[in-house]
């Protein structure tokens, strides 16, 4: 992996992403430039289909891109092979998804431990750290519950605990409250806000939800393939 010199957690220059369908090129992202600094919460808003998830997946090295420079946590994502992408994801970033994607056959604490075990943290330490973070998200009493025994809001909080347990510099969240009712959304939003203050990670927050977006330090929308600041 190439390490780059930049103070920003994320630096994007001239990013282009298009899909070729038969002989027609569809530009999804067309010359995007932006930075996310350390400890910043940045929203990415915009209508359905404008490319929000595409952008997030590119930043998480889950998807490729066609032109430009994308540096995330000191790594240039341009020419990584599959093994380097896996390493990058394991070491540098975490995702919070709308579907929390908990493994159904594992308990809450085992789900949270998973990324640590993949990163070769030993079992005992992984368990302690996972228990601590589950306490922080208010699930100290539910560590042994299986996903099917948890409510939607509780599952979402396990997803947040799993994303945060690795103490990564950057969290990528795609509609993290998308499946929740208003009370649970607010609860999750407050929780993420508090945890961000404590751990100071950078957060890129893809959302349709204005209330959730309002927690961002900087709000942006994707418009015509570019990331544009939202005034105010
Ligand atoms: N493999 C593909 N081939 C062609 N077009 C694709 C492909 N994958 C995604 N797209 C198109 O790229 C565009 C951006 O999709 P993306 O999922 O990033 O949108 P989004 O902003 O996240 O939308 P939503 O708010 O509905 O989640 C869409 O128009 C989609 O149809
Ligand atoms: Mg999407």
Coordinates of C-alpha atoms and ligand atoms in Angstrom, one line a residue:
X1 CA 0.0 0.0 0.0
X2 CA 1.3 3.5 -0.9
X3 CA 1.3 5.8 2.1
X4 CA 0.6 9.4 1.2
X5 CA 1.4 12.6 3.0
X6 CA -1.7 14.5 3.9
X7 CA -3.3 15.8 7.2
X8 CA -6.8 15.0 6.1
X9 CA -8.4 11.6 6.9
X10 CA -10.0 11.6 3.4
X11 CA -8.7 13.5 0.4
X12 CA -10.5 13.2 -3.0
X13 CA -9.3 14.9 -6.2
X14 CA -11.0 14.6 -9.5
X15 CA -12.9 11.4 -8.7
X16 CA -14.8 9.9 -11.6
X17 CA -16.9 6.8 -11.6
X18 CA -19.0 5.7 -14.5
X19 CA -20.8 2.6 -15.7
X20 CA -20.7 1.4 -19.2
X21 CA -24.0 0.0 -20.3
X22 CA -23.7 -1.3 -23.8
X23 CA -22.1 1.6 -25.7
X24 CA -23.5 4.3 -23.3
X25 CA -21.4 5.7 -20.5
X26 CA -23.3 6.8 -17.4
X27 CA -21.3 9.1 -15.2
X28 CA -22.2 8.7 -11.6
X29 CA -19.4 10.7 -10.0
X30 CA -17.9 13.3 -12.4
X31 CA -14.9 15.2 -11.0
X32 CA -15.5 15.2 -7.3
X33 CA -13.1 17.0 -4.9
X34 CA -13.4 17.2 -1.1
X35 CA -11.5 16.6 2.1
X36 CA -12.6 15.2 5.5
X37 CA -10.4 16.2 8.4
X38 CA -9.6 14.2 11.4
X39 CA -12.5 14.2 13.9
X40 CA -15.0 15.7 11.5
X41 CA -18.6 14.5 10.9
X42 CA -19.5 15.1 7.2
X43 CA -22.9 14.3 5.7
X44 CA -23.5 13.1 2.2
X45 CA -27.1 13.8 1.1
X46 CA -29.0 13.8 -2.2
X47 CA -31.8 12.1 -4.0
X48 CA -32.0 8.3 -4.5
X49 CA -29.6 7.1 -7.2
X50 CA -27.2 10.1 -7.2
X51 CA -24.3 8.0 -6.1
X52 CA -24.1 8.3 -2.3
X53 CA -23.5 4.6 -1.6
X54 CA -21.2 4.4 -4.6
X55 CA -19.1 7.1 -3.1
X56 CA -19.0 5.4 0.3
X57 CA -18.1 2.1 -1.2
X58 CA -15.2 3.7 -3.1
X59 CA -13.9 5.3 0.1
X60 CA -14.2 1.9 1.8
X61 CA -12.3 0.2 -1.0
X62 CA -15.4 -1.9 -1.7
X63 CA -15.8 -0.5 -5.2
X64 CA -13.3 0.7 -7.8
X65 CA -13.2 4.1 -9.6
X66 CA -12.2 5.3 -13.0
X67 CA -10.3 8.6 -12.6
X68 CA -8.8 10.7 -9.9
X69 CA -7.0 10.4 -6.6
X70 CA -8.6 9.0 -3.5
X71 CA -6.5 8.9 -0.3
X72 CA -8.1 7.5 2.9
X73 CA -6.3 7.3 6.2
X74 CA -2.9 7.8 4.5
X75 CA -3.5 5.1 1.8
X76 CA -3.9 5.8 -1.9
X77 CA -6.7 3.6 -3.1
X78 CA -5.9 3.9 -6.7
X79 CA -4.0 0.7 -7.5
X80 CA -4.7 -1.7 -4.7
X81 CA -5.1 -5.4 -5.4
X82 CA -7.7 -7.5 -3.6
X83 CA -5.4 -8.5 -0.8
X84 CA -4.4 -4.8 -0.2
X85 CA -8.0 -3.8 -0.2
X86 CA -8.8 -6.4 2.5
X87 CA -5.9 -5.2 4.6
X88 CA -6.9 -1.6 4.2
X89 CA -10.5 -2.4 5.3
X90 CA -9.3 -4.4 8.3
X91 CA -6.8 -1.8 9.5
X92 CA -8.3 1.6 8.7
X93 CA -12.1 1.8 8.4
X94 CA -15.4 0.5 9.7
X95 CA -18.8 0.5 8.2
X96 CA -22.2 1.0 9.8
X97 CA -25.0 -0.3 7.5
X98 CA -28.7 0.2 7.4
X99 CA -29.2 -3.6 7.6
X100 CA -26.9 -4.2 10.5
X101 CA -25.7 -7.5 9.0
X102 CA -25.2 -9.2 12.3
X103 CA -24.3 -12.9 12.0
X104 CA -27.4 -14.8 13.1
X105 CA -25.6 -17.7 14.7
X106 CA -23.4 -15.6 16.9
X107 CA -24.2 -13.7 20.1
X108 CA -24.1 -9.9 20.4
X109 CA -20.7 -10.0 22.0
X110 CA -19.3 -12.6 19.4
X111 CA -20.6 -10.3 16.6
X112 CA -18.7 -7.3 18.1
X113 CA -15.6 -9.4 18.7
X114 CA -15.5 -10.5 15.1
X115 CA -13.5 -7.6 13.6
X116 CA -11.0 -7.8 16.4
X117 CA -10.4 -11.5 16.0
X118 CA -10.0 -10.9 12.2
X119 CA -7.3 -8.3 13.1
X120 CA -5.6 -11.0 15.3
X121 CA -6.4 -9.4 18.7
X122 CA -6.4 -12.3 21.2
X123 CA -9.6 -13.8 22.4
X124 CA -9.4 -12.5 26.0
X125 CA -8.7 -8.9 25.1
X126 CA -11.3 -9.0 22.2
X127 CA -13.9 -10.1 24.7
X128 CA -13.1 -7.4 27.3
X129 CA -13.1 -4.7 24.7
X130 CA -16.3 -5.9 23.2
X131 CA -18.0 -6.1 26.6
X132 CA -16.9 -2.5 27.4
X133 CA -18.2 -1.1 24.2
X134 CA -21.5 -3.0 24.5
X135 CA -21.9 -1.4 27.9
X136 CA -21.3 2.0 26.4
X137 CA -24.1 1.4 23.9
X138 CA -26.4 0.3 26.7
X139 CA -26.3 -3.4 26.0
X140 CA -24.2 -4.6 28.9
X141 CA -27.0 -7.0 29.9
X142 CA -27.5 -8.4 26.4
X143 CA -24.1 -9.6 25.5
X144 CA -25.2 -13.2 25.2
X145 CA -28.3 -12.6 23.2
X146 CA -28.6 -13.7 19.6
X147 CA -29.6 -11.2 16.9
X148 CA -33.1 -12.8 16.6
X149 CA -33.6 -12.0 20.3
X150 CA -32.8 -8.3 19.9
X151 CA -35.1 -5.5 18.8
X152 CA -34.3 -3.4 15.7
X153 CA -32.9 -0.6 17.8
X154 CA -30.8 -3.0 19.9
X155 CA -29.4 -4.7 16.7
X156 CA -28.5 -1.3 15.3
X157 CA -26.6 -0.5 18.5
X158 CA -24.7 -3.8 18.2
X159 CA -23.8 -2.7 14.7
X160 CA -22.5 0.5 16.1
X161 CA -20.5 -1.3 18.8
X162 CA -19.0 -3.6 16.2
X163 CA -18.0 -0.6 14.0
X164 CA -16.4 1.2 17.0
X165 CA -14.7 -1.6 18.8
X166 CA -11.6 -1.5 16.5
X167 CA -11.0 2.2 17.3
X168 CA -10.6 3.1 13.6
X169 CA -9.9 6.6 12.4
X170 CA -12.8 6.6 9.9
X171 CA -16.3 5.3 10.1
X172 CA -18.5 5.1 7.0
X173 CA -22.2 5.0 7.7
X174 CA -24.8 4.3 5.0
X175 CA -28.3 5.3 6.3
X176 CA -27.6 3.9 9.8
X177 CA -31.0 4.8 11.0
X178 CA -32.8 3.8 7.8
X179 CA -34.7 0.9 9.4
X180 CA -35.6 2.5 12.7
X181 CA -38.6 4.4 14.0
X182 CA -38.2 8.0 15.1
X183 CA -37.4 7.3 18.8
X184 CA -34.9 4.6 18.0
X185 CA -33.3 6.9 15.3
X186 CA -32.9 9.7 17.8
X187 CA -31.4 7.3 20.3
X188 CA -28.9 6.0 17.8
X189 CA -28.0 9.4 16.6
X190 CA -27.4 10.7 20.1
X191 CA -25.3 7.6 20.8
X192 CA -23.2 8.0 17.7
X193 CA -22.7 11.7 18.6
X194 CA -21.6 11.0 22.1
X195 CA -19.2 8.2 21.0
X196 CA -17.7 10.5 18.3
X197 CA -17.0 13.1 21.0
X198 CA -15.3 10.5 23.1
X199 CA -13.3 8.7 20.4
X200 CA -12.8 11.5 17.9
X201 CA -13.2 9.4 14.8
X202 CA -14.1 11.0 11.5
X203 CA -17.5 10.0 10.3
X204 CA -19.0 10.1 6.8
X205 CA -22.7 9.9 7.1
X206 CA -24.9 9.0 4.1
X207 CA -28.5 9.9 4.9
X208 CA -31.9 11.1 3.6
X209 CA -32.8 12.0 7.1
X210 CA -32.5 15.8 7.8
X211 CA -32.5 15.3 11.5
X212 CA -29.6 12.8 11.4
X213 CA -27.8 15.0 8.9
X214 CA -28.0 18.0 11.3
X215 CA -25.4 16.3 13.5
X216 CA -22.8 16.8 10.9
X217 CA -20.1 19.5 11.2
X218 CA -20.3 19.9 7.4
X219 CA -23.3 19.0 5.3
X220 CA -22.9 18.2 1.6
X221 CA -25.1 16.8 -1.2
X222 CA -24.3 15.1 -4.4
X223 CA -25.5 17.1 -7.3
X224 CA -24.6 16.4 -10.9
X225 CA -21.9 14.0 -9.9
X226 CA -20.2 16.5 -7.6
X227 CA -20.2 17.0 -3.8
X228 CA -21.6 20.4 -3.0
X229 CA -21.7 22.0 0.4
X230 CA -25.2 22.7 1.8
X231 CA -25.3 26.3 2.9
X232 CA -26.3 27.1 6.5
Ligands
LIG1 N1 -23.4 -2.2 -11.6 C1 -24.1 -1.1 -12.0 N2 -24.3 -0.9 -13.4 C2 -24.9 0.2 -13.8 N3 -25.4 1.2 -13.0 C3 -25.2 1.0 -11.7 C4 -24.5 -0.1 -11.1 N4 -24.5 0.0 -9.8 C5 -25.1 1.2 -9.5 N5 -25.5 1.8 -10.6 C6 -26.2 3.1 -10.7 O1 -25.4 4.1 -10.1 C7 -26.3 5.1 -9.5 C8 -25.9 5.4 -8.1 O2 -26.2 4.4 -7.2 P1 -26.1 4.5 -5.6 O3 -26.5 3.1 -5.1 O4 -24.8 5.0 -5.3 O5 -27.2 5.6 -5.3 P2 -27.6 6.2 -3.9 O6 -27.4 7.6 -4.0 O7 -26.9 5.5 -2.8 O8 -29.2 5.9 -3.8 P3 -30.1 5.5 -2.6 O9 -30.4 6.8 -1.9 O10 -31.4 5.0 -3.3 O11 -29.5 4.4 -1.8 C9 -27.7 4.6 -9.7 O12 -28.3 5.3 -10.7 C10 -27.6 3.1 -10.0 O13 -28.6 2.7 -10.8
LIG2 MG1 -27.6 4.1 -1.3

